[in-house]
Amino acid sequence: MPKLSPYMSYEHLRNLRQNHAAWRLLTADYAPLAAAFFYKMFIAPKRRGIEAQELLNALDMFLYDTPQQMGEFARSPKDYLEMWADSSYGWLRKYEHHEDWYYDLTAPAQKAVEWLLSLHKQDFVGTESRLRTVINLLQEIAQETDTNVEHRLTYLREQAAKIAAEIAEIEATGEVQPRLDSVQIKERFLQAEATATAILADFREVEENFRELTRKVQADVVKWTRGKGELLEKIFLESDIIRKSEQGRSFMAFWRFLMYSQQQDALRRTLAQVEQAEPLQEIAAEHSLADINHEWVQAAAAVQKTLAQLSAQLRRYVDEDYLREERAIYRLIQQIESQAIDLQGKGPAGAFMDMNDIRPGVALPMERRLFAPPQKTRLDSPELTAGDGSAGDIAAIFDQVVIDKAKLRRHVTDMLKERPQVTLAEVLAVHPLEQGLSELLAYFVLASKTQDAFSQDKLERILFERDGRKLLTVCQQVTFGRGDFTGE
């Protein structure tokens, strides 16, 4: 019987369902909304950090363009972003960079979206190239770990014989015969594209692991009560462990290989040559790898930035001036941070404190007004006399916005002649609002005279212009019926 993985036990899966961000995303009521938006903004264009205002505007347009059912998008775009970046969800990471706020997709959220993407039935599933990849990897391991001299010499002589035979064939015929047909070329290109994209996803998880180490170091610095030397020794040991781990060594090897200028030039030349191959003309535009080197550099640079933050935390602690300045204030801040770390994840749900104003009140002496003796107010009450209306223009009193309800009623009844029911949005599509919100409220008054005109579970968005400005109203769906429309 095969050995069972501990990661597929009932207890472990139950814990994942309750705590893992990727599972929470897949089971959320608005999972289609979040997954589609994350794919559009982060995964498809291979972007990482997006400025907060740009992402907010994009989500606003995404919600506007997405069909709604029964008012399922009840929150504002800003509320959605703040909620997805909250630690209880863990789908977005919000951070500050150069005095601006940015959002980035977390590794669990990317895994969930890519799993949903993998559910799509593929028209072409390549197996031959993956079989060759497996065999080549196993052969490489066997050859590169075999220290037997005879085995190595035999392998090198076989390779030399194959190379000599190919050279002789080319010299005799003057031609080079391609070794791959069109199907094999497409299969290998799609496999290379999938692997290159998977590398970008792996970087988010590597970055998250390094960031977790940074948070742990910060917590140790805050709660440390013993000598500085012992803390630094502990921190450097943990830093060396992460750098010398298998993941850390693999990342550093990748970074050195990627930043080698000759390797970058060779990769660009290879990509240009591959995308010019005739069998790839149709799929190269959709699955282009021309910018993959730049995307790898950006993703790896984000990991290096996280490591730099760890170094900055160490420098900040080592700096003696940091410990000498305002020791009393530092001790208070340290106590608050220590208690905050102890209470992390244990705080009350929702808001637990309200503050009317967090700005300090400043009163400067020269801003005070000079003393002025109080003045007595004298009231003059002349005798009232009847007027004749000739002392002023009273036209402004009657120059008010007047809504013609009969006209609005005709708009509705004209459309009800062609169909048994009509919604307010359909009426406004034919007869746009001319007097803005007042006219819209008049329609609501007409609808209030009918039975069941307002839907309790459906919302509709009404766009209109007023004084050159475009306005949007979200309200319950209003439906006028031919039989019960009795509005005045």
Short mmCIF file of C-alpha atoms in Angstrom, two decimals:
data_model
loop_
_atom_site.label_atom_id
_atom_site.label_comp_id
_atom_site.label_asym_id
_atom_site.label_seq_id
_atom_site.Cartn_x
_atom_site.Cartn_y
_atom_site.Cartn_z
CA MET A 1 0.00 0.00 0.00
CA PRO A 2 1.50 3.40 -0.95
CA LYS A 3 2.48 5.79 1.80
CA LEU A 4 -0.21 8.38 2.40
CA SER A 5 0.75 12.05 2.38
CA PRO A 6 0.12 13.83 5.71
CA TYR A 7 -1.10 16.82 3.71
CA MET A 8 -4.17 14.86 2.57
CA SER A 9 -5.36 13.74 6.00
CA TYR A 10 -8.83 14.73 7.17
CA GLU A 11 -7.51 16.94 9.99
CA HIS A 12 -5.10 18.78 7.72
CA LEU A 13 -7.73 19.37 5.01
CA ARG A 14 -10.25 20.58 7.58
CA ASN A 15 -7.68 23.04 8.90
CA LEU A 16 -6.98 24.23 5.34
CA ARG A 17 -10.67 24.77 4.70
CA GLN A 18 -10.95 26.94 7.80
CA ASN A 19 -7.72 28.93 7.54
CA HIS A 20 -6.16 28.84 4.06
CA ALA A 21 -6.74 31.95 1.96
CA ALA A 22 -6.93 30.01 -1.32
CA TRP A 23 -9.73 27.78 -0.03
CA ARG A 24 -11.57 30.83 1.33
CA LEU A 25 -11.42 32.43 -2.10
CA LEU A 26 -12.86 29.35 -3.83
CA THR A 27 -15.77 29.08 -1.38
CA ALA A 28 -16.61 32.80 -1.16
CA ASP A 29 -20.00 33.96 -2.46
CA TYR A 30 -18.30 36.48 -4.76
CA ALA A 31 -15.50 34.11 -5.87
CA PRO A 32 -16.29 34.66 -9.59
CA LEU A 33 -15.95 38.42 -9.11
CA ALA A 34 -12.67 38.27 -7.17
CA ALA A 35 -11.07 35.56 -9.31
CA ALA A 36 -12.00 37.23 -12.61
CA PHE A 37 -10.71 40.61 -11.42
CA PHE A 38 -7.45 39.15 -10.04
CA TYR A 39 -6.84 37.31 -13.31
CA LYS A 40 -7.54 40.40 -15.41
CA MET A 41 -5.36 42.79 -13.39
CA PHE A 42 -2.50 40.64 -12.09
CA ILE A 43 -2.13 37.20 -13.69
CA ALA A 44 -3.00 37.77 -17.36
CA PRO A 45 -0.79 40.91 -17.78
CA LYS A 46 1.83 39.40 -15.38
CA ARG A 47 1.79 42.51 -13.17
CA ARG A 48 2.82 42.69 -9.54
CA GLY A 49 2.38 45.91 -7.57
CA ILE A 50 -0.48 48.16 -8.80
CA GLU A 51 -1.03 51.65 -7.42
CA ALA A 52 -4.12 51.83 -5.19
CA GLN A 53 -5.98 54.50 -7.18
CA GLU A 54 -5.39 52.70 -10.47
CA LEU A 55 -6.67 49.42 -9.04
CA LEU A 56 -9.66 51.20 -7.49
CA ASN A 57 -10.63 52.78 -10.82
CA ALA A 58 -10.18 49.44 -12.60
CA LEU A 59 -12.42 47.65 -10.08
CA ASP A 60 -15.05 50.39 -10.41
CA MET A 61 -15.18 49.89 -14.18
CA PHE A 62 -15.08 46.10 -13.74
CA LEU A 63 -18.13 46.20 -11.45
CA TYR A 64 -19.93 48.52 -13.85
CA ASP A 65 -19.28 46.24 -16.85
CA THR A 66 -20.05 42.97 -15.02
CA PRO A 67 -23.67 41.76 -15.21
CA GLN A 68 -25.30 41.65 -11.80
CA GLN A 69 -27.88 39.27 -10.42
CA MET A 70 -30.09 40.13 -7.47
CA GLY A 71 -27.82 42.86 -6.19
CA GLU A 72 -24.83 40.58 -5.59
CA PHE A 73 -22.32 43.47 -5.72
CA ALA A 74 -23.56 45.37 -2.69
CA ARG A 75 -20.21 46.89 -1.64
CA SER A 76 -18.26 49.80 -3.05
CA PRO A 77 -14.97 49.17 -4.92
CA LYS A 78 -12.98 50.64 -2.03
CA ASP A 79 -14.72 48.34 0.45
CA TYR A 80 -13.89 45.33 -1.71
CA LEU A 81 -10.18 46.21 -1.89
CA GLU A 82 -9.94 46.87 1.85
CA MET A 83 -11.77 43.63 2.59
CA TRP A 84 -9.61 41.52 0.25
CA ALA A 85 -6.44 43.03 1.77
CA ASP A 86 -7.58 42.27 5.33
CA SER A 87 -5.67 39.52 7.10
CA SER A 88 -8.85 37.50 7.56
CA TYR A 89 -9.09 37.17 3.75
CA GLY A 90 -5.43 37.38 2.67
CA TRP A 91 -6.01 37.77 -1.08
CA LEU A 92 -4.28 41.11 -1.60
CA ARG A 93 -1.23 42.63 0.08
CA LYS A 94 -1.35 46.39 0.70
CA TYR A 95 1.96 48.16 1.16
CA GLU A 96 3.45 51.66 0.96
CA HIS A 97 6.12 52.60 -1.56
CA HIS A 98 7.43 56.14 -2.10
CA GLU A 99 4.52 57.64 -0.12
CA ASP A 100 1.93 55.86 -2.30
CA TRP A 101 -0.12 52.78 -1.50
CA TYR A 102 0.05 49.70 -3.70
CA TYR A 103 -1.75 46.36 -3.92
CA ASP A 104 -0.26 43.02 -4.93
CA LEU A 105 -1.79 39.57 -5.29
CA THR A 106 -0.83 37.06 -2.62
CA ALA A 107 0.51 33.58 -3.37
CA PRO A 108 -2.63 31.73 -2.08
CA ALA A 109 -4.92 33.90 -4.22
CA GLN A 110 -2.79 33.25 -7.31
CA LYS A 111 -2.90 29.49 -6.66
CA ALA A 112 -6.69 29.58 -6.41
CA VAL A 113 -7.10 31.57 -9.64
CA GLU A 114 -4.65 29.37 -11.55
CA TRP A 115 -6.47 26.26 -10.35
CA LEU A 116 -9.72 27.71 -11.71
CA LEU A 117 -7.90 28.47 -14.96
CA SER A 118 -6.71 24.85 -15.17
CA LEU A 119 -10.33 23.62 -15.15
CA HIS A 120 -10.73 24.91 -18.72
CA LYS A 121 -10.74 22.06 -21.18
CA GLN A 122 -7.65 22.29 -23.36
CA ASP A 123 -7.95 21.69 -27.08
CA PHE A 124 -4.37 20.48 -27.29
CA VAL A 125 -2.76 18.41 -24.53
CA GLY A 126 0.87 17.57 -25.19
CA THR A 127 2.27 14.38 -23.69
CA GLU A 128 5.29 13.49 -25.81
CA SER A 129 7.35 16.53 -24.80
CA ARG A 130 6.61 16.03 -21.11
CA LEU A 131 7.61 12.36 -21.37
CA ARG A 132 10.89 13.38 -22.96
CA THR A 133 11.40 16.00 -20.26
CA VAL A 134 10.97 13.40 -17.53
CA ILE A 135 13.33 10.97 -19.23
CA ASN A 136 15.96 13.67 -19.90
CA LEU A 137 15.85 14.86 -16.30
CA LEU A 138 16.29 11.33 -14.96
CA GLN A 139 19.12 10.65 -17.40
CA GLU A 140 20.80 13.91 -16.41
CA ILE A 141 20.64 12.96 -12.74
CA ALA A 142 22.03 9.50 -13.45
CA GLN A 143 24.86 10.81 -15.63
CA GLU A 144 25.86 13.75 -13.46
CA THR A 145 25.96 11.70 -10.27
CA ASP A 146 27.79 8.66 -11.70
CA THR A 147 31.45 8.77 -10.66
CA ASN A 148 32.42 5.59 -12.52
CA VAL A 149 35.20 6.45 -14.98
CA GLU A 150 34.30 3.77 -17.54
CA HIS A 151 30.64 4.80 -17.59
CA ARG A 152 31.56 8.46 -18.16
CA LEU A 153 34.02 7.67 -20.93
CA THR A 154 31.48 5.41 -22.66
CA TYR A 155 28.86 8.17 -22.53
CA LEU A 156 31.25 10.79 -23.92
CA ARG A 157 32.39 8.47 -26.74
CA GLU A 158 28.74 7.84 -27.71
CA GLN A 159 28.06 11.57 -27.82
CA ALA A 160 31.21 12.18 -29.85
CA ALA A 161 30.20 9.47 -32.34
CA LYS A 162 26.73 11.00 -32.75
CA ILE A 163 28.21 14.48 -33.30
CA ALA A 164 30.76 13.15 -35.83
CA ALA A 165 28.03 11.30 -37.75
CA GLU A 166 25.85 14.41 -37.91
CA ILE A 167 28.79 16.54 -39.11
CA ALA A 168 29.57 14.02 -41.83
CA GLU A 169 25.94 13.95 -42.97
CA ILE A 170 25.75 17.75 -43.19
CA GLU A 171 29.03 17.92 -45.12
CA ALA A 172 27.83 15.25 -47.55
CA THR A 173 24.35 16.64 -48.21
CA GLY A 174 24.85 20.34 -47.49
CA GLU A 175 21.48 20.41 -45.68
CA VAL A 176 20.26 20.33 -42.09
CA GLN A 177 17.20 18.17 -41.55
CA PRO A 178 14.80 19.43 -38.83
CA ARG A 179 14.35 16.96 -36.00
CA LEU A 180 10.96 18.21 -34.83
CA ASP A 181 7.69 18.28 -36.74
CA SER A 182 5.06 21.03 -36.36
CA VAL A 183 3.14 19.21 -33.60
CA GLN A 184 6.29 18.61 -31.55
CA ILE A 185 7.31 22.26 -31.95
CA LYS A 186 3.93 23.53 -30.70
CA GLU A 187 3.92 21.05 -27.83
CA ARG A 188 7.35 22.08 -26.60
CA PHE A 189 6.61 25.80 -26.98
CA LEU A 190 3.40 25.57 -24.92
CA GLN A 191 5.22 23.56 -22.26
CA ALA A 192 7.96 26.20 -22.13
CA GLU A 193 5.33 28.96 -21.87
CA ALA A 194 3.53 27.16 -19.01
CA THR A 195 6.78 26.59 -17.14
CA ALA A 196 7.90 30.21 -17.59
CA THR A 197 4.55 31.46 -16.24
CA ALA A 198 4.73 29.03 -13.32
CA ILE A 199 8.09 30.51 -12.35
CA LEU A 200 6.40 33.90 -11.88
CA ALA A 201 3.83 32.30 -9.59
CA ASP A 202 6.58 30.58 -7.58
CA PHE A 203 8.24 33.93 -6.91
CA ARG A 204 5.19 35.16 -4.99
CA GLU A 205 5.45 32.19 -2.65
CA VAL A 206 9.21 32.65 -2.23
CA GLU A 207 8.64 36.34 -1.49
CA GLU A 208 5.97 35.46 1.07
CA ASN A 209 8.37 33.07 2.84
CA PHE A 210 11.04 35.78 3.08
CA ARG A 211 8.45 38.31 4.25
CA GLU A 212 7.34 35.92 6.99
CA LEU A 213 10.95 35.82 8.17
CA THR A 214 11.01 39.64 8.20
CA ARG A 215 7.86 39.76 10.35
CA LYS A 216 9.38 37.22 12.72
CA VAL A 217 12.54 39.29 13.04
CA GLN A 218 10.50 42.42 13.78
CA ALA A 219 8.56 40.56 16.46
CA ASP A 220 11.82 39.32 18.03
CA VAL A 221 13.24 42.85 18.08
CA VAL A 222 10.13 44.25 19.76
CA LYS A 223 9.86 41.57 22.44
CA TRP A 224 13.57 41.01 23.08
CA THR A 225 14.63 41.86 26.64
CA ARG A 226 18.14 40.41 26.77
CA GLY A 227 21.39 41.64 25.27
CA LYS A 228 21.72 43.01 21.76
CA GLY A 229 24.51 40.58 20.86
CA GLU A 230 22.34 37.55 21.60
CA LEU A 231 19.51 38.92 19.48
CA LEU A 232 21.77 39.70 16.54
CA GLU A 233 23.29 36.24 16.74
CA LYS A 234 19.80 34.72 16.65
CA ILE A 235 18.71 36.92 13.73
CA PHE A 236 21.83 36.28 11.66
CA LEU A 237 21.48 32.55 12.27
CA GLU A 238 17.88 32.56 11.03
CA SER A 239 18.86 34.72 8.05
CA ASP A 240 21.65 32.31 7.14
CA ILE A 241 19.25 29.39 7.46
CA ILE A 242 16.80 30.88 4.97
CA ARG A 243 19.56 31.87 2.56
CA LYS A 244 21.29 28.50 2.80
CA SER A 245 18.08 26.48 2.64
CA GLU A 246 17.24 24.58 -0.53
CA GLN A 247 14.74 27.24 -1.55
CA GLY A 248 17.15 30.07 -0.78
CA ARG A 249 20.05 28.49 -2.67
CA SER A 250 17.81 27.74 -5.65
CA PHE A 251 16.60 31.35 -5.75
CA MET A 252 20.11 32.81 -5.49
CA ALA A 253 21.31 30.49 -8.27
CA PHE A 254 18.38 31.59 -10.43
CA TRP A 255 19.15 35.26 -9.72
CA ARG A 256 22.84 34.92 -10.63
CA PHE A 257 21.98 32.98 -13.80
CA LEU A 258 19.31 35.51 -14.78
CA MET A 259 21.52 38.57 -14.22
CA TYR A 260 24.37 37.17 -16.31
CA SER A 261 24.43 39.55 -19.31
CA GLN A 262 25.57 36.96 -21.83
CA GLN A 263 22.78 34.62 -20.71
CA GLN A 264 20.19 37.39 -21.15
CA ASP A 265 21.40 38.14 -24.66
CA ALA A 266 21.36 34.45 -25.55
CA LEU A 267 17.81 34.11 -24.20
CA ARG A 268 16.57 37.09 -26.22
CA ARG A 269 18.15 35.72 -29.41
CA THR A 270 16.64 32.30 -28.76
CA LEU A 271 13.15 33.72 -28.18
CA ALA A 272 13.34 35.82 -31.34
CA GLN A 273 14.40 32.77 -33.35
CA VAL A 274 11.75 30.51 -31.85
CA GLU A 275 8.85 32.91 -32.47
CA GLN A 276 9.86 33.16 -36.13
CA ALA A 277 9.37 29.42 -36.65
CA GLU A 278 6.56 28.77 -39.13
CA PRO A 279 4.53 26.32 -36.96
CA LEU A 280 4.40 28.94 -34.17
CA GLN A 281 3.09 31.86 -36.20
CA GLU A 282 -0.50 31.30 -35.02
CA ILE A 283 0.15 30.81 -31.30
CA ALA A 284 3.21 33.04 -30.79
CA ALA A 285 1.08 36.20 -30.65
CA GLU A 286 -1.25 34.77 -27.99
CA HIS A 287 1.50 33.05 -25.98
CA SER A 288 4.38 35.42 -26.56
CA LEU A 289 7.46 35.02 -24.36
CA ALA A 290 9.24 38.12 -25.66
CA ASP A 291 8.99 39.93 -22.31
CA ILE A 292 9.41 36.93 -20.02
CA ASN A 293 13.00 37.88 -19.16
CA HIS A 294 11.90 41.35 -18.00
CA GLU A 295 9.01 39.82 -16.01
CA TRP A 296 11.38 37.37 -14.32
CA VAL A 297 13.70 40.23 -13.35
CA GLN A 298 10.80 42.22 -11.87
CA ALA A 299 9.54 39.24 -9.86
CA ALA A 300 13.01 38.34 -8.59
CA ALA A 301 13.70 42.00 -7.75
CA ALA A 302 10.60 42.00 -5.51
CA VAL A 303 12.09 39.09 -3.58
CA GLN A 304 15.41 40.93 -3.29
CA LYS A 305 13.52 43.98 -2.03
CA THR A 306 12.01 41.88 0.75
CA LEU A 307 15.49 40.72 1.73
CA ALA A 308 16.61 44.36 1.72
CA GLN A 309 13.81 45.21 4.16
CA LEU A 310 15.15 42.52 6.48
CA SER A 311 18.61 44.12 6.29
CA ALA A 312 17.11 47.56 6.97
CA GLN A 313 15.41 46.20 10.07
CA LEU A 314 18.77 44.93 11.31
CA ARG A 315 20.53 48.24 10.60
CA ARG A 316 17.77 50.12 12.39
CA TYR A 317 18.24 48.01 15.47
CA VAL A 318 22.03 48.17 15.45
CA ASP A 319 22.02 51.96 15.18
CA GLU A 320 22.93 53.27 18.66
CA ASP A 321 21.19 56.59 18.06
CA TYR A 322 17.91 54.75 17.66
CA LEU A 323 18.27 53.38 21.18
CA ARG A 324 19.47 56.61 22.77
CA GLU A 325 16.79 58.95 21.46
CA GLU A 326 13.72 59.32 23.62
CA ARG A 327 14.20 56.19 25.73
CA ALA A 328 11.03 56.78 27.70
CA ILE A 329 8.93 57.06 24.54
CA TYR A 330 10.68 54.03 23.06
CA ARG A 331 9.80 51.91 26.11
CA LEU A 332 6.14 52.91 25.83
CA ILE A 333 6.06 52.11 22.12
CA GLN A 334 7.79 48.80 22.80
CA GLN A 335 5.16 47.88 25.37
CA ILE A 336 2.34 48.74 22.95
CA GLU A 337 3.94 46.76 20.12
CA SER A 338 4.57 43.80 22.42
CA GLN A 339 0.94 43.76 23.54
CA ALA A 340 -0.24 44.16 19.94
CA ILE A 341 1.76 41.10 18.89
CA ASP A 342 0.36 39.10 21.82
CA LEU A 343 -3.19 40.12 20.81
CA GLN A 344 -2.66 39.47 17.10
CA GLY A 345 -5.65 37.54 15.83
CA LYS A 346 -7.39 37.74 19.24
CA GLY A 347 -8.92 41.20 19.00
CA PRO A 348 -12.67 41.86 19.11
CA ALA A 349 -14.60 41.66 15.89
CA GLY A 350 -15.56 44.97 14.31
CA ALA A 351 -14.86 48.43 15.70
CA PHE A 352 -14.11 48.59 19.41
CA MET A 353 -13.26 52.29 19.80
CA ASP A 354 -14.57 55.48 18.21
CA MET A 355 -12.55 58.69 17.99
CA ASN A 356 -14.23 61.90 16.93
CA ASP A 357 -11.07 63.65 15.84
CA ILE A 358 -7.47 62.42 15.85
CA ARG A 359 -5.97 65.80 14.92
CA PRO A 360 -4.34 67.75 17.75
CA GLY A 361 -5.87 71.12 18.61
CA VAL A 362 -3.27 73.90 18.38
CA ALA A 363 -3.96 77.38 19.78
CA LEU A 364 -1.17 79.91 19.23
CA PRO A 365 -1.04 83.06 21.42
CA MET A 366 -0.88 85.50 18.51
CA GLU A 367 -3.96 83.94 16.92
CA ARG A 368 -6.18 85.10 19.79
CA ARG A 369 -8.42 88.05 19.08
CA LEU A 370 -7.88 91.28 21.00
CA PHE A 371 -10.38 92.20 23.65
CA ALA A 372 -13.27 94.26 22.42
CA PRO A 373 -15.92 95.66 24.77
CA PRO A 374 -19.34 94.20 24.10
CA GLN A 375 -21.73 96.37 22.16
CA LYS A 376 -25.31 96.73 23.12
CA THR A 377 -27.73 95.73 20.41
CA ARG A 378 -30.54 98.16 19.69
CA LEU A 379 -33.67 96.76 18.10
CA ASP A 380 -35.77 99.04 15.89
CA SER A 381 -39.34 97.83 15.49
CA PRO A 382 -41.16 100.08 13.04
CA GLU A 383 -44.88 99.83 12.58
CA LEU A 384 -45.92 97.35 9.88
CA THR A 385 -47.88 98.75 6.95
CA ALA A 386 -49.60 97.00 4.04
CA GLY A 387 -47.68 97.07 0.73
CA ASP A 388 -48.84 97.21 -2.89
CA GLY A 389 -46.20 94.86 -4.43
CA SER A 390 -44.36 97.59 -6.32
CA ALA A 391 -41.25 97.61 -4.11
CA GLY A 392 -39.57 94.49 -5.58
CA ASP A 393 -39.57 91.67 -8.16
CA ILE A 394 -41.31 88.55 -6.91
CA ALA A 395 -40.81 86.54 -10.12
CA ALA A 396 -38.02 84.49 -8.50
CA ILE A 397 -40.55 83.04 -6.06
CA PHE A 398 -42.44 81.43 -8.92
CA ASP A 399 -39.36 80.48 -10.99
CA GLN A 400 -39.05 76.96 -9.57
CA VAL A 401 -38.48 73.51 -11.06
CA VAL A 402 -41.85 72.03 -11.89
CA ILE A 403 -42.17 68.35 -12.83
CA ASP A 404 -45.00 67.51 -15.19
CA LYS A 405 -46.26 64.23 -13.74
CA ALA A 406 -48.81 63.86 -16.51
CA LYS A 407 -45.99 63.89 -19.05
CA LEU A 408 -44.09 61.23 -17.14
CA ARG A 409 -47.27 59.15 -16.90
CA ARG A 410 -47.69 59.38 -20.69
CA HIS A 411 -44.10 58.13 -21.14
CA VAL A 412 -44.93 55.03 -19.12
CA THR A 413 -48.35 54.36 -20.66
CA ASP A 414 -46.98 54.73 -24.20
CA MET A 415 -44.44 51.99 -23.56
CA LEU A 416 -47.03 49.79 -21.79
CA LYS A 417 -49.06 49.75 -25.02
CA GLU A 418 -46.37 47.55 -26.58
CA ARG A 419 -45.62 45.23 -23.62
CA PRO A 420 -47.38 44.16 -20.39
CA GLN A 421 -44.56 45.35 -18.11
CA VAL A 422 -41.74 47.85 -18.39
CA THR A 423 -38.95 48.80 -16.00
CA LEU A 424 -37.94 52.32 -15.11
CA ALA A 425 -34.55 51.80 -16.74
CA GLU A 426 -36.28 50.89 -20.03
CA VAL A 427 -38.47 54.01 -19.81
CA LEU A 428 -35.43 56.23 -19.22
CA ALA A 429 -33.59 54.62 -22.13
CA VAL A 430 -36.31 55.97 -24.44
CA HIS A 431 -37.09 59.17 -22.50
CA PRO A 432 -33.88 60.32 -20.71
CA LEU A 433 -34.08 62.47 -17.60
CA GLU A 434 -34.18 66.18 -18.39
CA GLN A 435 -34.49 67.67 -14.91
CA GLY A 436 -32.18 65.35 -13.01
CA LEU A 437 -32.93 63.89 -9.61
CA SER A 438 -36.24 65.74 -9.20
CA GLU A 439 -37.65 64.05 -12.27
CA LEU A 440 -36.35 60.65 -11.09
CA LEU A 441 -38.08 61.14 -7.73
CA ALA A 442 -41.29 61.96 -9.58
CA TYR A 443 -41.09 58.58 -11.30
CA PHE A 444 -40.71 57.00 -7.86
CA VAL A 445 -43.86 58.81 -6.72
CA LEU A 446 -45.74 57.40 -9.70
CA ALA A 447 -44.43 53.93 -8.93
CA SER A 448 -45.48 54.19 -5.29
CA LYS A 449 -49.12 54.33 -6.43
CA THR A 450 -48.83 50.84 -7.96
CA GLN A 451 -48.65 47.44 -6.27
CA ASP A 452 -45.31 45.61 -5.98
CA ALA A 453 -43.57 48.17 -8.18
CA PHE A 454 -40.32 48.11 -6.17
CA SER A 455 -38.28 44.89 -6.24
CA GLN A 456 -36.79 43.86 -2.89
CA ASP A 457 -34.01 41.68 -4.31
CA LYS A 458 -32.98 43.42 -7.53
CA LEU A 459 -31.02 46.61 -8.04
CA GLU A 460 -30.56 48.71 -11.15
CA ARG A 461 -28.07 51.44 -12.00
CA ILE A 462 -29.41 54.61 -13.65
CA LEU A 463 -27.02 56.99 -15.39
CA PHE A 464 -28.03 60.59 -16.17
CA GLU A 465 -26.47 64.00 -16.78
CA ARG A 466 -27.09 67.19 -14.84
CA ASP A 467 -25.32 70.50 -15.42
CA GLY A 468 -22.71 68.79 -17.57
CA ARG A 469 -21.90 66.14 -14.92
CA LYS A 470 -22.54 62.41 -15.25
CA LEU A 471 -24.31 60.98 -12.19
CA LEU A 472 -25.11 57.40 -11.21
CA THR A 473 -28.05 56.28 -9.06
CA VAL A 474 -28.34 52.77 -7.61
CA CYS A 475 -31.89 51.95 -6.54
CA GLN A 476 -34.35 49.10 -6.30
CA GLN A 477 -35.66 47.95 -9.65
CA VAL A 478 -38.96 49.68 -10.48
CA THR A 479 -41.47 47.84 -12.70
CA PHE A 480 -44.68 49.36 -14.11
CA GLY A 481 -47.51 47.00 -15.08
CA ARG A 482 -50.21 47.57 -17.64
CA GLY A 483 -53.03 46.45 -15.35
CA ASP A 484 -52.16 48.12 -12.05
CA PHE A 485 -50.57 51.39 -13.20
CA THR A 486 -52.73 54.07 -11.63
CA GLY A 487 -50.16 56.77 -10.85
CA GLU A 488 -51.17 60.34 -11.20
#
